[in-house]
mmCIF file of C-alpha atoms in Angstrom:
data_model
loop_
_atom_site.group_PDB
_atom_site.id
_atom_site.type_symbol
_atom_site.label_atom_id
_atom_site.label_comp_id
_atom_site.label_asym_id
_atom_site.label_seq_id
_atom_site.Cartn_x
_atom_site.Cartn_y
_atom_site.Cartn_z
ATOM 1 C CA MET F 262 76.000 88.337 76.499
ATOM 2 C CA GLN F 263 72.505 86.907 75.283
ATOM 3 C CA LEU F 264 70.906 84.427 77.746
ATOM 4 C CA PRO F 265 68.305 81.834 76.835
ATOM 5 C CA TYR F 266 65.379 83.232 78.332
ATOM 6 C CA GLU F 267 63.065 86.471 78.507
ATOM 7 C CA GLY F 268 63.988 88.613 81.647
ATOM 8 C CA GLY F 269 67.735 89.424 81.020
ATOM 9 C CA PHE F 270 70.366 88.125 83.608
ATOM 10 C CA VAL F 271 69.605 88.722 87.512
ATOM 11 C CA ASN F 272 69.170 92.622 87.129
ATOM 12 C CA GLU F 273 69.704 95.647 84.871
ATOM 13 C CA GLU F 274 72.963 96.368 87.040
ATOM 14 C CA TRP F 275 74.454 92.728 86.651
ATOM 15 C CA GLU F 276 73.449 92.773 82.897
ATOM 16 C CA ARG F 277 75.336 96.097 82.292
ATOM 17 C CA ASN F 278 78.254 94.834 84.252
ATOM 18 C CA LEU F 279 78.854 91.802 81.950
ATOM 19 C CA GLU F 280 77.399 93.115 78.866
ATOM 20 C CA GLY F 281 79.744 92.018 75.849
ATOM 21 C CA TYR F 282 80.994 88.934 77.541
ATOM 22 C CA HIS F 283 80.664 85.494 76.570
ATOM 23 C CA LEU F 284 79.019 83.024 79.085
ATOM 24 C CA TYR F 285 80.748 79.575 79.111
ATOM 25 C CA LEU F 286 79.737 76.414 81.434
ATOM 26 C CA GLY F 287 81.603 73.582 82.448
ATOM 27 C CA LYS F 288 81.232 70.538 84.559
ATOM 28 C CA SER F 289 82.747 72.515 87.610
ATOM 29 C CA ALA F 290 84.894 75.865 88.373
ATOM 30 C CA THR F 291 87.988 73.565 88.848
ATOM 31 C CA ASP F 292 87.783 72.637 85.080
ATOM 32 C CA LEU F 293 87.262 76.015 83.600
ATOM 33 C CA ILE F 294 90.406 77.204 85.747
ATOM 34 C CA ASN F 295 92.671 74.379 84.581
ATOM 35 C CA LYS F 296 91.599 75.405 81.205
ATOM 36 C CA ILE F 297 92.640 79.303 81.301
ATOM 37 C CA CYS F 298 95.434 78.117 82.968
ATOM 38 C CA ASP F 299 96.716 76.212 80.202
ATOM 39 C CA LYS F 300 95.836 78.868 77.860
ATOM 40 C CA HIS F 301 97.944 81.562 79.678
ATOM 41 C CA ILE F 302 100.264 79.853 81.922
ATOM 42 C CA LYS F 303 103.504 79.854 79.207
ATOM 43 C CA ASP F 304 106.960 80.681 79.515
ATOM 44 C CA ASP F 305 108.182 84.030 80.702
ATOM 45 C CA VAL F 306 105.048 84.734 81.798
ATOM 46 C CA LEU F 307 104.571 86.439 85.116
ATOM 47 C CA VAL F 308 102.107 84.530 87.131
ATOM 48 C CA ILE F 309 100.401 86.740 89.995
ATOM 49 C CA THR F 310 97.973 84.733 92.542
ATOM 50 C CA SER F 311 97.598 84.863 95.986
ATOM 51 C CA ILE F 312 97.980 82.316 99.383
ATOM 52 C CA VAL F 313 94.081 81.914 99.517
ATOM 53 C CA GLU F 314 93.276 80.674 95.784
ATOM 54 C CA HIS F 315 90.761 77.915 94.673
ATOM 55 C CA PRO F 316 93.161 74.792 94.940
ATOM 56 C CA ALA F 317 92.826 74.363 91.440
ATOM 57 C CA VAL F 318 94.897 77.289 90.889
ATOM 58 C CA LYS F 319 97.806 75.773 92.892
ATOM 59 C CA ASP F 320 97.133 72.677 91.523
ATOM 60 C CA ALA F 321 97.978 74.330 88.014
ATOM 61 C CA VAL F 322 100.890 76.310 88.817
ATOM 62 C CA GLU F 323 102.270 73.189 90.075
ATOM 63 C CA ARG F 324 101.599 71.310 87.196
ATOM 64 C CA LEU F 325 102.805 74.083 84.707
ATOM 65 C CA GLY F 326 105.971 73.907 86.470
ATOM 66 C CA ARG F 327 105.825 77.258 87.985
ATOM 67 C CA THR F 328 105.702 77.384 91.981
ATOM 68 C CA ASN F 329 109.149 79.024 91.989
ATOM 69 C CA LYS F 330 109.712 80.072 88.437
ATOM 70 C CA ASP F 331 108.312 83.575 87.290
ATOM 71 C CA HIS F 332 105.443 83.168 90.081
ATOM 72 C CA VAL F 333 104.370 86.319 92.791
ATOM 73 C CA ILE F 334 102.338 84.780 95.405
ATOM 74 C CA LEU F 335 100.949 87.585 97.336
ATOM 75 C CA ASP F 336 100.029 87.830 100.695
ATOM 76 C CA TYR F 337 96.834 89.032 102.158
ATOM 77 C CA ILE F 338 97.109 90.786 105.168
ATOM 78 C CA ASN F 339 100.754 92.569 104.119
ATOM 79 C CA GLY F 340 99.606 92.922 100.509
ATOM 80 C CA ILE F 341 96.427 93.106 99.378
ATOM 81 C CA GLN F 342 94.612 94.223 101.733
ATOM 82 C CA ASN F 343 97.048 97.124 102.144
ATOM 83 C CA LEU F 344 97.477 97.469 98.310
ATOM 84 C CA ASN F 345 100.861 96.563 98.724
ATOM 85 C CA ILE F 346 101.733 95.307 95.141
ATOM 86 C CA SER F 347 105.720 95.678 96.493
ATOM 87 C CA GLN F 348 106.406 91.873 95.398
ATOM 88 C CA VAL F 349 105.499 92.605 91.922
ATOM 89 C CA ILE F 350 107.336 95.630 91.702
ATOM 90 C CA GLU F 351 110.357 93.664 92.840
ATOM 91 C CA ALA F 352 109.853 90.887 90.303
ATOM 92 C CA CYS F 353 109.435 93.212 87.503
ATOM 93 C CA GLU F 354 112.495 95.134 88.350
ATOM 94 C CA ASN F 355 114.247 91.574 88.440
ATOM 95 C CA LYS F 356 113.402 90.311 85.015
ATOM 96 C CA LYS F 357 111.820 92.292 82.029
ATOM 97 C CA TYR F 358 108.433 90.480 81.083
ATOM 98 C CA LYS F 359 106.065 90.954 78.007
ATOM 99 C CA LYS F 360 102.967 89.135 79.380
ATOM 100 C CA ALA F 361 101.647 88.979 82.996
ATOM 101 C CA PHE F 362 98.238 86.619 83.921
ATOM 102 C CA VAL F 363 96.470 87.555 87.727
ATOM 103 C CA MET F 364 94.397 85.131 88.677
ATOM 104 C CA ILE F 365 93.049 86.104 92.187
ATOM 105 C CA ILE F 366 90.173 85.245 94.527
ATOM 106 C CA GLY F 367 87.641 87.732 94.942
ATOM 107 C CA THR F 368 86.158 86.708 98.257
ATOM 108 C CA GLN F 369 87.957 84.310 99.995
ATOM 109 C CA VAL F 370 85.294 81.047 101.127
ATOM 110 C CA THR F 371 86.793 80.556 104.418
ATOM 111 C CA THR F 372 87.619 83.986 106.132
ATOM 112 C CA GLY F 373 84.909 85.962 103.708
ATOM 113 C CA GLU F 374 87.741 88.845 103.131
ATOM 114 C CA VAL F 375 87.127 90.579 100.263
ATOM 115 C CA THR F 376 89.630 91.665 97.664
ATOM 116 C CA PRO F 377 89.540 95.392 97.266
ATOM 117 C CA GLN F 378 88.448 96.788 93.649
ATOM 118 C CA LYS F 379 91.426 99.364 93.784
ATOM 119 C CA PHE F 380 93.857 96.668 94.432
ATOM 120 C CA PHE F 381 92.716 95.205 90.978
ATOM 121 C CA ILE F 382 93.008 98.477 89.078
ATOM 122 C CA LYS F 383 95.998 99.442 91.160
ATOM 123 C CA LEU F 384 97.782 96.145 90.384
ATOM 124 C CA LYS F 385 96.817 96.576 86.318
ATOM 125 C CA ASP F 386 97.785 100.015 86.224
ATOM 126 C CA TYR F 387 101.038 99.146 86.998
ATOM 127 C CA LEU F 388 101.936 96.364 85.177
ATOM 128 C CA GLU F 389 100.463 98.176 81.787
ATOM 129 C CA SER F 390 102.742 101.043 82.429
ATOM 130 C CA GLN F 391 105.555 98.898 82.412
ATOM 131 C CA GLY F 392 104.625 97.595 79.213
ATOM 132 C CA ILE F 393 103.396 94.414 80.313
ATOM 133 C CA GLU F 394 100.144 92.987 78.320
ATOM 134 C CA THR F 395 98.182 91.957 81.378
ATOM 135 C CA VAL F 396 95.290 89.065 81.291
ATOM 136 C CA MET F 397 93.423 89.604 84.665
ATOM 137 C CA ALA F 398 90.814 87.175 85.948
ATOM 138 C CA ILE F 399 88.858 86.838 88.951
ATOM 139 C CA ASP F 400 87.547 83.656 90.694
ATOM 140 C CA ASP F 401 84.264 85.284 92.421
ATOM 141 C CA ALA F 402 82.337 82.571 93.170
ATOM 142 C CA GLN F 403 81.609 83.536 96.824
ATOM 143 C CA GLY F 404 80.858 87.175 96.021
ATOM 144 C CA MET F 405 79.135 87.534 92.959
ATOM 145 C CA TYR F 406 75.782 88.597 93.241
ATOM 146 C CA LEU F 407 76.359 89.651 96.963
ATOM 147 C CA VAL F 408 79.237 91.872 96.773
ATOM 148 C CA PRO F 409 79.240 94.667 94.411
ATOM 149 C CA ARG F 410 82.261 94.995 91.933
ATOM 150 C CA ASN F 411 82.695 96.095 88.492
ATOM 151 C CA TYR F 412 84.127 93.206 86.149
ATOM 152 C CA ASN F 413 85.029 95.416 83.381
ATOM 153 C CA ILE F 414 88.644 95.169 84.114
ATOM 154 C CA PHE F 415 89.189 91.256 84.273
ATOM 155 C CA ASP F 416 89.340 89.361 81.493
ATOM 156 C CA TYR F 417 87.262 86.298 83.016
ATOM 157 C CA VAL F 418 85.165 86.120 85.749
ATOM 158 C CA ILE F 419 85.212 82.671 87.234
ATOM 159 C CA TYR F 420 81.786 81.410 89.365
ATOM 160 C CA THR F 421 80.256 78.297 90.624
ATOM 161 C CA ALA F 422 76.638 77.831 90.266
ATOM 162 C CA HIS F 423 76.051 75.899 93.469
ATOM 163 C CA THR F 424 77.426 79.019 95.432
ATOM 164 C CA LEU F 425 73.726 79.893 95.732
ATOM 165 C CA VAL F 426 71.479 77.572 93.864
ATOM 166 C CA ARG F 427 72.621 74.278 95.700
ATOM 167 C CA GLU F 428 71.477 71.758 93.263
ATOM 168 C CA HIS F 429 72.857 73.084 90.228
ATOM 169 C CA LEU F 430 76.549 71.635 89.622
ATOM 170 C CA MET F 431 78.292 73.767 87.026
ATOM 171 C CA GLY F 432 81.190 76.176 86.391
ATOM 172 C CA MET F 433 80.372 79.416 85.081
ATOM 173 C CA LEU F 434 83.028 81.761 82.899
ATOM 174 C CA TRP F 435 82.656 84.922 81.732
ATOM 175 C CA SER F 436 85.131 85.803 79.138
ATOM 176 C CA LYS F 437 85.846 88.864 77.226
ATOM 177 C CA GLU F 438 86.929 86.916 73.904
ATOM 178 C CA GLU F 439 85.695 83.659 72.680
ATOM 179 C CA LEU F 440 86.911 80.658 73.925
ATOM 180 C CA ASP F 441 87.311 76.940 72.168
ATOM 181 C CA PHE F 442 86.211 75.311 75.467
ATOM 182 C CA GLY F 443 83.291 75.230 77.717
ATOM 183 C CA MET F 444 79.655 74.928 76.682
ATOM 184 C CA GLN F 445 77.736 78.065 75.197
ATOM 185 C CA TYR F 446 73.913 76.913 75.969
ATOM 186 C CA ALA F 447 72.215 74.536 78.408
ATOM 187 C CA GLY F 448 69.013 73.524 78.758
ATOM 188 C CA TRP F 449 68.767 73.852 82.496
ATOM 189 C CA LEU F 450 70.153 77.024 82.257
ATOM 190 C CA SER F 451 67.384 79.503 82.389
ATOM 191 C CA GLN F 452 65.789 77.336 85.037
ATOM 192 C CA TYR F 453 69.242 78.042 87.167
ATOM 193 C CA TYR F 454 68.350 81.601 86.511
ATOM 194 C CA LYS F 455 65.050 81.732 87.787
ATOM 195 C CA LYS F 456 65.831 80.039 90.925
ATOM 196 C CA LEU F 457 68.740 82.439 91.496
ATOM 197 C CA LYS F 458 66.607 85.376 91.357
ATOM 198 C CA VAL F 459 64.252 83.703 93.993
ATOM 199 C CA MET F 460 67.853 82.981 96.219
ATOM 200 C CA LEU F 461 68.642 86.769 95.653
ATOM 201 C CA ARG F 462 65.202 87.753 97.588
ATOM 202 C CA PHE F 463 66.548 86.809 100.738
ATOM 203 C CA GLN F 464 68.975 89.469 100.953
ATOM 204 C CA GLU F 465 68.090 90.007 105.091
ATOM 205 C CA LYS F 466 68.770 86.263 105.383
ATOM 206 C CA TYR F 467 72.098 86.741 104.018
ATOM 207 C CA ASN F 468 73.272 90.123 105.787
ATOM 208 C CA SER F 469 72.126 88.731 109.028
ATOM 209 C CA PHE F 470 73.450 85.237 109.141
ATOM 210 C CA SER F 471 76.860 85.984 110.928
ATOM 211 C CA ASP F 472 75.007 88.125 113.476
ATOM 212 C CA VAL F 473 72.521 84.981 114.248
ATOM 213 C CA MET F 474 75.718 82.487 114.248
ATOM 214 C CA LYS F 475 77.705 85.047 116.691
ATOM 215 C CA ASP F 476 74.838 85.290 119.038
ATOM 216 C CA GLU F 477 74.127 81.326 118.542
ATOM 217 C CA LEU F 478 78.039 80.586 119.715
ATOM 218 C CA ARG F 479 78.426 83.679 121.757
ATOM 219 C CA GLU F 480 79.583 81.671 124.725
ATOM 220 C CA TYR F 481 82.613 80.390 122.734
ATOM 221 C CA LEU F 482 83.720 83.782 120.447
ATOM 222 C CA TYR F 483 86.705 85.419 121.260
ATOM 223 C CA THR F 484 88.044 82.759 124.270
ATOM 224 C CA ASP F 485 91.521 81.599 124.182
ATOM 225 C CA TYR F 486 90.928 79.057 121.879
ATOM 226 C CA VAL F 487 88.120 80.532 119.185
ATOM 227 C CA ASN F 488 88.029 83.633 117.353
ATOM 228 C CA TYR F 489 85.520 85.053 115.169
ATOM 229 C CA VAL F 490 87.493 85.740 111.792
ATOM 230 C CA SER F 491 85.933 88.568 109.975
ATOM 231 C CA ASP F 492 83.169 90.926 109.316
ATOM 232 C CA SER F 493 83.753 91.515 105.806
ATOM 233 C CA VAL F 494 80.656 89.623 104.468
ATOM 234 C CA PRO F 495 77.927 88.953 106.723
ATOM 235 C CA TYR F 496 76.884 85.849 104.512
ATOM 236 C CA ILE F 497 80.117 83.607 105.566
ATOM 237 C CA PHE F 498 80.404 82.653 109.267
ATOM 238 C CA SER F 499 83.533 81.112 109.816
ATOM 239 C CA VAL F 500 85.730 80.570 113.229
ATOM 240 C CA LYS F 501 89.266 79.599 113.845
ATOM 241 C CA VAL F 502 89.960 77.113 116.663
ATOM 242 C CA ASP F 503 93.331 77.135 117.915
ATOM 243 C CA CYS F 504 93.506 73.527 118.671
ATOM 244 C CA PRO F 505 95.460 70.662 116.210
ATOM 245 C CA PRO F 506 92.606 69.177 114.614
ATOM 246 C CA ARG F 507 93.363 65.962 115.107
ATOM 247 C CA PHE F 508 92.400 66.308 118.695
ATOM 248 C CA ILE F 509 89.260 67.093 117.835
ATOM 249 C CA TYR F 510 87.729 65.004 114.805
ATOM 250 C CA ASP F 511 88.946 62.222 112.780
ATOM 251 C CA ALA F 512 89.346 63.763 109.114
ATOM 252 C CA TYR F 513 88.059 60.272 107.793
ATOM 253 C CA THR F 514 84.642 60.436 109.166
ATOM 254 C CA ALA F 515 83.907 63.863 110.782
ATOM 255 C CA ASP F 516 83.257 65.587 107.444
ATOM 256 C CA ASN F 517 80.703 63.137 106.490
ATOM 257 C CA TRP F 518 78.421 63.587 109.207
ATOM 258 C CA LEU F 519 78.718 67.554 109.658
ATOM 259 C CA LEU F 520 78.618 67.950 105.178
ATOM 260 C CA ASP F 521 75.202 66.824 105.744
ATOM 261 C CA TYR F 522 74.480 69.950 107.948
ATOM 262 C CA GLU F 523 76.329 71.999 105.241
ATOM 263 C CA VAL F 524 79.385 72.362 108.038
ATOM 264 C CA LYS F 525 82.504 73.014 106.604
ATOM 265 C CA LEU F 526 85.825 71.826 108.734
ATOM 266 C CA GLU F 527 89.125 73.307 106.858
ATOM 267 C CA ASN F 528 92.697 72.693 108.008
ATOM 268 C CA ALA F 529 95.546 72.322 105.576
ATOM 269 C CA ASP F 530 97.340 69.877 106.765
ATOM 270 C CA TYR F 531 95.219 67.692 109.288
ATOM 271 C CA LEU F 532 98.114 65.569 110.862
ATOM 272 C CA ASN F 533 100.309 68.487 111.526
ATOM 273 C CA ASP F 534 98.162 71.961 111.834
ATOM 274 C CA GLU F 535 97.686 73.537 115.171
ATOM 275 C CA CYS F 536 94.493 74.874 114.247
ATOM 276 C CA PHE F 537 91.666 74.349 111.973
ATOM 277 C CA TYR F 538 88.397 76.238 110.943
ATOM 278 C CA ILE F 539 85.042 75.943 111.306
ATOM 279 C CA LYS F 540 82.893 77.629 108.489
ATOM 280 C CA LEU F 541 79.448 77.762 107.536
ATOM 281 C CA ARG F 542 77.423 79.887 104.420
ATOM 282 C CA ALA F 543 74.124 81.720 104.757
ATOM 283 C CA ALA F 544 73.221 80.447 101.520
ATOM 284 C CA GLN F 545 73.011 76.780 102.109
ATOM 285 C CA TYR F 546 70.245 77.452 104.776
ATOM 286 C CA ILE F 547 67.928 79.653 102.719
ATOM 287 C CA THR F 548 66.134 76.733 101.302
ATOM 288 C CA THR F 549 66.758 74.119 104.442
ATOM 289 C CA PRO F 550 66.722 76.444 107.678
ATOM 290 C CA GLU F 551 66.031 72.847 109.898
ATOM 291 C CA LYS F 552 69.566 71.710 109.098
ATOM 292 C CA LEU F 553 70.763 74.886 110.813
ATOM 293 C CA THR F 554 69.326 73.866 114.087
ATOM 294 C CA ILE F 555 70.760 70.706 113.570
ATOM 295 C CA ALA F 556 74.058 72.023 112.932
ATOM 296 C CA ILE F 557 74.363 74.590 116.151
ATOM 297 C CA PRO F 558 74.495 71.818 119.063
ATOM 298 C CA LYS F 559 77.021 69.596 116.638
ATOM 299 C CA ILE F 560 79.272 72.802 116.110
ATOM 300 C CA LYS F 561 78.795 73.385 120.040
ATOM 301 C CA ALA F 562 79.829 69.402 120.357
ATOM 302 C CA ILE F 563 83.142 70.084 119.114
ATOM 303 C CA LEU F 564 83.664 73.319 120.668
ATOM 304 C CA ASP F 565 83.104 71.691 123.661
ATOM 305 C CA LYS F 566 86.091 69.186 123.382
#
């Protein structure tokens, strides 16, 4: 992979990690995910995803008519976290597959839970032991550059540029094979990598973000209705609030003022859910720390309700 500026990728470790891959750019990760799914989700291909994928993955599976056909949806707690591939084994015992397509997230955006590298290795080893030609894709938008991972096992690595460099809204795809979609060069790519190098100098801030937030909201955490989700990665802070979101905020207006301060309220079904999540990521506040001083009182106001 040759990048259009002197100085390489981000550092030698990451450059070696993706050596030999082709880099493609898209207007968004969603666009690239759709194209990968269209390329590989075919009849009689075993599709393997998890319950916490990018919405584009679920949409593509539904669009291609594979929601309940030749599709394994892995749970995290009783599956991925415990390296449990029993669902995949059962599917392969029930039907003889020649090909499999795996699309599993690397680091969850809502909880920060990390899919273990050992799980990907175990899954691929099993599929190939059954003579199944396997294509592996990882959506690592929330883990790349921050969570160590060997990408050589994957055919595709998907990333979202604005995860760390907020002003660059583009999807990025590293592929082992040459593709007929996506741009391979853009004039602003070298500027992006220069900014990324700057952002990665703030490792101490990334590593302390959750602790800072836990201290700021300590009076609310671990109560009967607010639970801190995970310590898997220190740069994502997420709490689960056991209260119907419709009782707390207006779905059509709350995001407008909270997103101005990089606070994300998440729920699957606003009208019927009995809980919701409050999520913040360190990268949003590295260059605009003043937003965090405004965001914290607003979060407290929601929890006070």
